[in-house]
Coordinates of C-alpha atoms and ligand atoms in Angstrom, one line a residue:
M852 CA -6.2 -17.9 20.1
K853 CA -3.1 -17.0 22.1
D854 CA -2.0 -13.4 22.1
V855 CA 0.7 -12.5 19.6
Y856 CA 3.5 -10.2 20.6
I857 CA 5.6 -8.7 17.9
L858 CA 8.8 -6.6 18.6
G859 CA 9.3 -4.0 15.9
V860 CA 12.5 -2.2 14.9
E861 CA 12.6 1.0 12.8
T862 CA 15.8 2.9 11.9
S863 CA 15.1 4.0 8.3
C864 CA 15.8 7.7 8.8
D865 CA 16.5 9.8 11.9
E866 CA 14.4 8.0 14.6
T867 CA 15.7 4.9 16.5
S868 CA 12.6 3.1 17.6
I869 CA 11.6 -0.2 19.1
S870 CA 8.1 -1.3 20.1
I871 CA 6.1 -4.2 21.2
V872 CA 2.6 -4.6 19.8
K873 CA 0.0 -7.1 20.8
N874 CA -2.3 -8.7 18.2
G875 CA -1.4 -6.1 15.6
F876 CA -3.3 -3.3 17.3
V877 CA -2.3 -2.8 21.0
D878 CA 0.7 -0.6 21.5
V879 CA 2.2 -2.3 24.6
Y880 CA 5.2 -0.1 24.8
T881 CA 7.1 2.0 22.4
C882 CA 10.4 3.9 22.6
V883 CA 11.5 6.5 20.0
A884 CA 14.9 8.2 20.2
T885 CA 14.8 11.1 17.8
Q886 CA 17.9 12.8 16.3
M887 CA 15.9 15.7 15.0
D888 CA 17.7 18.4 17.0
T889 CA 21.1 17.2 15.8
H890 CA 20.2 17.2 12.1
A891 CA 18.3 20.6 12.4
E892 CA 21.8 22.2 12.9
F893 CA 22.8 21.0 9.4
G894 CA 19.5 21.8 7.6
G895 CA 18.7 18.1 6.9
V896 CA 19.5 14.6 7.8
V897 CA 23.2 13.8 7.6
P898 CA 23.3 10.1 6.7
E899 CA 26.7 9.3 8.4
I900 CA 25.7 11.1 11.6
A901 CA 22.3 9.4 11.6
S902 CA 23.9 5.9 11.2
R903 CA 26.3 6.6 14.1
M904 CA 23.5 7.8 16.3
H905 CA 21.4 4.7 15.6
T906 CA 24.4 2.5 16.6
E907 CA 24.8 4.5 19.8
S908 CA 21.2 4.4 20.9
I909 CA 19.7 1.1 19.6
T910 CA 20.7 -1.1 22.5
L911 CA 19.6 1.6 25.0
V912 CA 16.2 1.8 23.2
L913 CA 15.9 -2.0 23.5
E914 CA 16.8 -1.9 27.2
D915 CA 14.1 0.7 27.8
V916 CA 11.5 -1.4 26.0
L917 CA 12.4 -4.7 27.8
K918 CA 12.5 -2.9 31.2
N919 CA 9.2 -1.0 30.8
S920 CA 7.0 -3.2 28.7
N921 CA 6.5 -6.1 31.1
V922 CA 7.0 -8.4 28.2
S923 CA 9.7 -11.1 28.4
W924 CA 11.6 -12.8 25.6
D925 CA 9.6 -16.0 25.9
M926 CA 6.4 -14.0 25.3
I927 CA 7.6 -12.5 22.0
D928 CA 6.5 -14.3 18.9
A929 CA 8.4 -12.5 16.1
I930 CA 10.8 -9.7 15.3
A931 CA 9.7 -7.2 12.6
V932 CA 12.0 -4.7 11.0
T933 CA 11.9 -2.0 8.3
Y934 CA 14.1 -3.1 5.4
A935 CA 13.1 -0.4 2.8
P936 CA 13.1 2.4 1.8
G937 CA 15.4 4.8 3.7
L938 CA 19.0 5.7 4.2
M939 CA 21.1 2.6 3.5
G940 CA 23.4 2.9 6.5
C941 CA 20.5 3.5 8.8
L942 CA 18.4 0.7 7.5
L943 CA 21.3 -1.8 7.8
I944 CA 21.8 -1.0 11.5
G945 CA 18.1 -1.9 12.3
L946 CA 18.1 -4.9 10.0
E947 CA 21.3 -6.4 11.4
F948 CA 20.1 -5.7 14.9
A949 CA 16.8 -7.4 14.2
K950 CA 18.5 -10.4 12.5
T951 CA 20.7 -10.8 15.6
L952 CA 17.7 -10.7 18.0
S953 CA 15.9 -13.2 15.8
L954 CA 18.9 -15.6 15.7
V955 CA 19.8 -15.3 19.4
H956 CA 16.3 -15.6 20.7
N957 CA 15.1 -18.0 18.0
K958 CA 12.1 -15.9 16.8
P959 CA 11.0 -15.6 13.2
L960 CA 12.0 -12.5 11.3
I961 CA 9.5 -10.4 9.4
K962 CA 10.6 -7.7 6.9
V963 CA 8.3 -4.7 6.6
H964 CA 8.2 -2.0 4.0
H965 CA 8.2 1.5 5.7
I966 CA 5.0 2.5 3.8
A967 CA 3.2 -0.6 4.9
G968 CA 4.0 0.6 8.4
H969 CA 2.5 4.0 7.8
I970 CA -0.7 2.3 6.4
Y971 CA -1.0 -0.2 9.3
A972 CA -0.5 2.6 11.9
N973 CA -4.2 3.0 11.3
N974 CA -4.9 -0.4 13.0
L975 CA -3.5 1.1 16.2
V976 CA -6.5 3.5 16.3
E977 CA -9.3 1.3 14.9
K978 CA -9.1 -1.9 12.8
I979 CA -9.0 -1.1 9.0
E980 CA -12.1 -2.5 7.4
F981 CA -11.9 -3.6 3.8
P982 CA -12.6 -2.3 1.2
S983 CA -11.1 1.1 2.2
L984 CA -9.4 3.9 0.4
A985 CA -6.0 5.0 1.6
L986 CA -4.3 8.4 0.9
V987 CA -0.6 7.7 1.2
V988 CA 1.4 10.9 1.6
S989 CA 5.1 10.9 2.6
G990 CA 8.5 12.1 1.6
G991 CA 8.6 9.5 -1.2
H992 CA 5.0 8.5 -1.9
T993 CA 1.8 10.2 -3.0
E994 CA -0.9 7.7 -3.8
L995 CA -4.5 6.9 -3.7
V996 CA -4.9 3.2 -3.0
L997 CA -7.9 0.9 -2.9
M998 CA -7.3 -1.6 -0.1
K999 CA -9.2 -4.8 -0.9
D1000 CA -7.7 -6.9 1.9
D1001 CA -4.5 -7.1 3.9
Y1002 CA -1.6 -6.4 1.6
D1003 CA -4.0 -6.6 -1.4
F1004 CA -3.9 -3.0 -2.7
D1005 CA -4.6 -1.4 -6.1
V1006 CA -3.1 2.0 -6.9
L1007 CA -5.8 4.2 -8.3
G1008 CA -3.6 7.3 -8.7
T1009 CA 0.0 8.3 -8.1
T1010 CA 2.3 11.3 -8.5
L1011 CA 3.7 11.7 -12.0
D1012 CA 6.8 13.3 -10.6
D1013 CA 7.7 14.5 -7.0
A1014 CA 6.1 13.3 -3.8
V1015 CA 4.1 15.8 -1.8
G1016 CA 6.4 15.6 1.3
E1017 CA 9.5 16.1 -0.8
C1018 CA 7.8 19.2 -2.3
F1019 CA 7.1 20.6 1.2
D1020 CA 10.8 20.0 2.1
K1021 CA 12.1 21.8 -1.0
V1022 CA 9.8 24.7 -0.5
A1023 CA 10.9 25.0 3.1
R1024 CA 14.5 25.1 1.9
V1025 CA 14.0 27.9 -0.6
L1026 CA 12.1 29.9 2.0
G1027 CA 15.0 29.4 4.4
L1028 CA 12.9 27.5 6.9
K1029 CA 14.6 25.0 9.1
Y1030 CA 14.6 21.2 8.9
P1031 CA 12.2 19.4 9.2
G1032 CA 10.5 21.2 6.3
G1033 CA 6.9 20.1 6.3
P1034 CA 6.0 21.1 9.9
N1035 CA 7.9 24.4 9.5
V1036 CA 6.0 25.3 6.3
E1037 CA 2.8 24.6 8.1
R1038 CA 3.8 26.7 11.1
C1039 CA 4.8 29.6 8.9
A1040 CA 1.6 29.3 6.8
L1041 CA -0.4 29.9 9.9
Q1042 CA 0.9 33.5 9.9
G1043 CA 0.6 34.0 6.2
K1044 CA -2.1 35.0 3.7
P1045 CA -2.7 33.2 0.4
I1046 CA -1.8 36.3 -1.7
Y1047 CA 0.1 34.5 -4.5
D1048 CA -1.8 33.2 -7.5
L1049 CA -0.2 29.7 -8.1
P1050 CA -0.9 27.3 -10.9
I1051 CA -3.4 24.5 -10.0
P1052 CA -1.7 21.2 -10.8
M1053 CA -3.5 18.3 -12.4
N1054 CA -6.7 20.1 -12.8
D1055 CA -8.1 17.1 -14.8
D1056 CA -10.3 14.1 -14.3
S1057 CA -7.5 11.6 -13.6
L1058 CA -6.6 10.5 -10.0
N1059 CA -2.9 11.3 -10.5
F1060 CA -0.9 14.0 -8.8
S1061 CA 1.9 16.3 -9.8
Y1062 CA 4.2 18.4 -7.6
S1063 CA 7.2 19.3 -9.6
G1064 CA 5.6 22.2 -11.5
L1065 CA 4.3 23.8 -8.2
K1066 CA 7.8 23.3 -6.7
S1067 CA 9.5 25.0 -9.6
F1068 CA 7.0 27.8 -9.6
I1069 CA 7.8 28.6 -6.0
I1070 CA 11.5 28.4 -6.5
N1071 CA 11.3 30.7 -9.5
L1072 CA 9.0 33.1 -7.6
V1073 CA 11.4 33.4 -4.7
H1074 CA 14.5 33.8 -6.9
N1075 CA 12.9 36.4 -9.2
E1076 CA 11.7 38.5 -6.3
N1077 CA 15.2 38.2 -4.7
Q1078 CA 16.8 39.3 -7.9
R1079 CA 14.5 42.3 -8.2
G1080 CA 15.4 43.2 -4.6
V1081 CA 11.8 42.7 -3.5
E1082 CA 11.5 41.3 0.0
I1083 CA 9.0 38.5 0.1
N1084 CA 7.0 37.4 3.1
S1085 CA 7.9 33.7 3.5
C1086 CA 4.7 33.0 5.4
D1087 CA 2.5 34.4 2.6
V1088 CA 4.4 32.1 0.1
A1089 CA 4.1 29.2 2.6
K1090 CA 0.4 29.7 3.0
S1091 CA -0.2 30.1 -0.8
F1092 CA 1.8 27.0 -1.5
Q1093 CA 0.2 24.9 1.3
D1094 CA -3.3 25.7 0.1
V1095 CA -2.7 24.6 -3.4
A1096 CA -0.6 21.5 -2.4
I1097 CA -3.2 20.2 0.0
E1098 CA -6.2 21.2 -2.1
Q1099 CA -4.8 18.8 -4.8
L1100 CA -4.8 15.9 -2.3
V1101 CA -8.3 16.6 -1.1
R1102 CA -9.7 17.2 -4.6
K1103 CA -8.3 13.9 -6.0
T1104 CA -9.4 12.0 -2.9
K1105 CA -12.9 13.3 -3.3
M1106 CA -12.9 12.2 -6.9
A1107 CA -11.8 8.7 -6.0
I1108 CA -14.5 8.5 -3.3
E1109 CA -17.1 9.5 -5.9
K1110 CA -15.8 7.2 -8.7
Y1111 CA -15.4 4.1 -6.5
G1112 CA -18.4 4.7 -4.2
I1113 CA -16.1 4.7 -1.1
N1114 CA -17.5 4.9 2.4
R1115 CA -14.3 4.4 4.5
M1116 CA -10.8 5.8 4.2
V1117 CA -7.5 6.1 6.0
V1118 CA -4.6 8.5 5.7
A1119 CA -1.0 7.3 6.0
G1120 CA 2.5 8.8 5.9
G1121 CA 4.4 11.7 7.4
V1122 CA 2.4 14.4 5.6
S1123 CA -0.7 13.1 7.5
A1124 CA 0.8 15.0 10.4
S1125 CA -0.4 18.2 8.6
Q1126 CA -3.2 19.7 10.7
Y1127 CA -4.4 21.6 7.6
L1128 CA -4.7 18.3 5.6
R1129 CA -6.4 16.7 8.6
D1130 CA -8.9 19.5 8.8
E1131 CA -9.6 19.7 5.1
L1132 CA -10.1 15.9 4.7
T1133 CA -12.3 15.8 7.8
K1134 CA -14.6 18.5 6.2
M1135 CA -14.7 16.7 2.9
C1136 CA -15.4 13.3 4.4
K1137 CA -18.2 14.7 6.5
E1138 CA -19.8 16.2 3.5
K1139 CA -19.4 12.9 1.6
N1140 CA -20.5 10.8 4.6
V1141 CA -17.2 8.8 4.5
H1142 CA -15.7 7.3 7.7
L1143 CA -12.2 8.8 8.0
S1144 CA -9.4 7.4 10.1
I1145 CA -6.1 9.3 10.6
P1146 CA -3.5 8.1 13.1
P1147 CA -2.7 10.4 16.1
L1148 CA 0.5 12.5 15.5
K1149 CA 2.8 10.1 17.4
Y1150 CA 2.0 7.4 14.9
C1151 CA 2.3 9.7 11.8
T1152 CA 6.0 10.4 12.4
D1153 CA 8.4 7.5 12.2
N1154 CA 8.0 4.8 14.9
A1155 CA 8.4 1.1 15.4
T1156 CA 4.8 0.6 16.6
M1157 CA 3.5 0.9 13.0
I1158 CA 6.2 -1.6 11.9
A1159 CA 5.1 -4.2 14.4
A1160 CA 1.5 -3.6 13.6
A1161 CA 2.2 -4.0 9.8
A1162 CA 4.0 -7.3 10.6
Y1163 CA 0.9 -8.9 12.2
P1164 CA -1.0 -9.9 9.0
L1165 CA 2.3 -11.2 7.7
F1166 CA 2.8 -13.2 10.9
L1167 CA -0.6 -14.8 10.5
K1168 CA 0.3 -15.7 6.9
K1169 CA 3.7 -17.1 8.1
E1170 CA 5.5 -14.7 5.7
F1171 CA 8.9 -14.9 7.4
S1172 CA 12.2 -13.8 6.1
D1173 CA 15.6 -15.6 6.1
Y1174 CA 18.8 -13.9 7.0
S1175 CA 19.8 -13.3 3.4
I1176 CA 17.5 -10.3 3.1
N1177 CA 19.1 -7.0 2.5
A1178 CA 18.2 -3.4 3.1
K1179 CA 16.9 -1.4 0.1
S1180 CA 17.3 2.4 0.0
H1181 CA 14.7 2.7 -2.8
E1182 CA 11.8 0.3 -3.2
Y1183 CA 8.3 1.2 -4.4
F1184 CA 5.8 -0.4 -2.1
F1185 CA 2.9 -0.9 -4.5
D1186 CA 2.9 -3.0 -7.6
K1187 CA 2.3 -0.7 -10.6
K1188 CA -1.1 -1.4 -12.2
D1189 CA -1.8 -0.3 -15.8
Ligands
KG4_80 O1 6.4 9.3 5.8 P1 7.6 10.1 6.1 O2 8.4 9.7 7.3 O3 8.5 10.1 4.8 C1 9.1 9.1 4.3 O4 9.2 8.1 4.9 O5 9.6 9.4 3.2 O6 7.2 11.6 6.2 C2 8.2 12.6 6.1 C3 7.6 13.7 5.2 C4 8.5 14.8 5.0 O7 8.6 15.1 3.7 C5 7.9 16.0 5.8 O8 8.2 17.3 5.3 C6 6.4 15.7 5.7 O9 6.4 14.3 5.8 N1 5.7 16.3 6.8 C7 4.8 17.3 6.5 C8 4.3 17.7 7.8 N2 4.9 16.9 8.8 C9 5.7 16.1 8.1 N3 4.3 17.9 5.4 C10 3.4 18.9 5.5 N4 2.9 19.3 6.7 C11 3.3 18.8 7.8 N5 2.9 19.2 9.0
ZN81 ZN1 8.0 7.6 7.4

């Protein structure tokens, strides 16, 4: 079969990225223009600024890809783009850009859910073999998923309230740590001790998660100490929080492995950038004799490589989109299963 080249576009948050991926697993060339430093000054992503910066950089990012990838338009088979979820203005810039490229160069358009991208980032390391377990952990998702085949996924457990990444971001904010929250909580935790006795969430035999109780506990702890004039050591709070937050992920993953007799698993989503999570999962999987795949850091944070990789199985199934598709700021990736 002839090689398939897919050009991916990702603009759902604060990274403008375009990539060309061959056959769903070879990263031919990727460009990521990050806006992180700009948003850090405001303590979080400012949607209006993010949209404007995408508009400014997207053509430059494409130029860089076309110049350095050695791939010409006649070699490209399809255009893939993130349509959901994310910041509406940001998604629309990528989507309209991708539609225009598709129309002008007469290439099929493939819409990709951002979380599918995070999952298929694993194919850039080694091909996902089915069945496999996926732990999906991001700013909006916390799920254990049984992957039976490409895009044939059963949710085994999910968060009953907040997502783990969102919880890291809120805790970072109350501790006065800078945006982006997750990595800064982790950095701070490295210098802290787990001296706080925090409630263990979801200490049951379900595969579900909960993060709102833990989040509220930390917020109350910090406010109460502040009111009493007690100076808290942020890093001790960060370490105590991180231990409990990550332990919940590892404990439930281990339960799913035992319950479903799993021998392969992948991790997906921004929280998989956590070194502490990577280390704890590696230890647990070694103990359970489970093959673990976690993408390298450059594929854990937002990028278009994962979007082009996730489009490949859809390309093979000819699941193309027409130009009436719209961006969606909120869309849950998995079908709920009772
Ligand atoms: O997957 P992603 O891009 O989120 C969404 O698409 O929603 O991941 C972003 C999330 C943020 O909540 C961020 O705080 C978290 O991933 N994150 C981390 C770390 N790095 C990123 N959380 C904990 N530890 C980290 N090192
Ligand atoms: Zn993401």
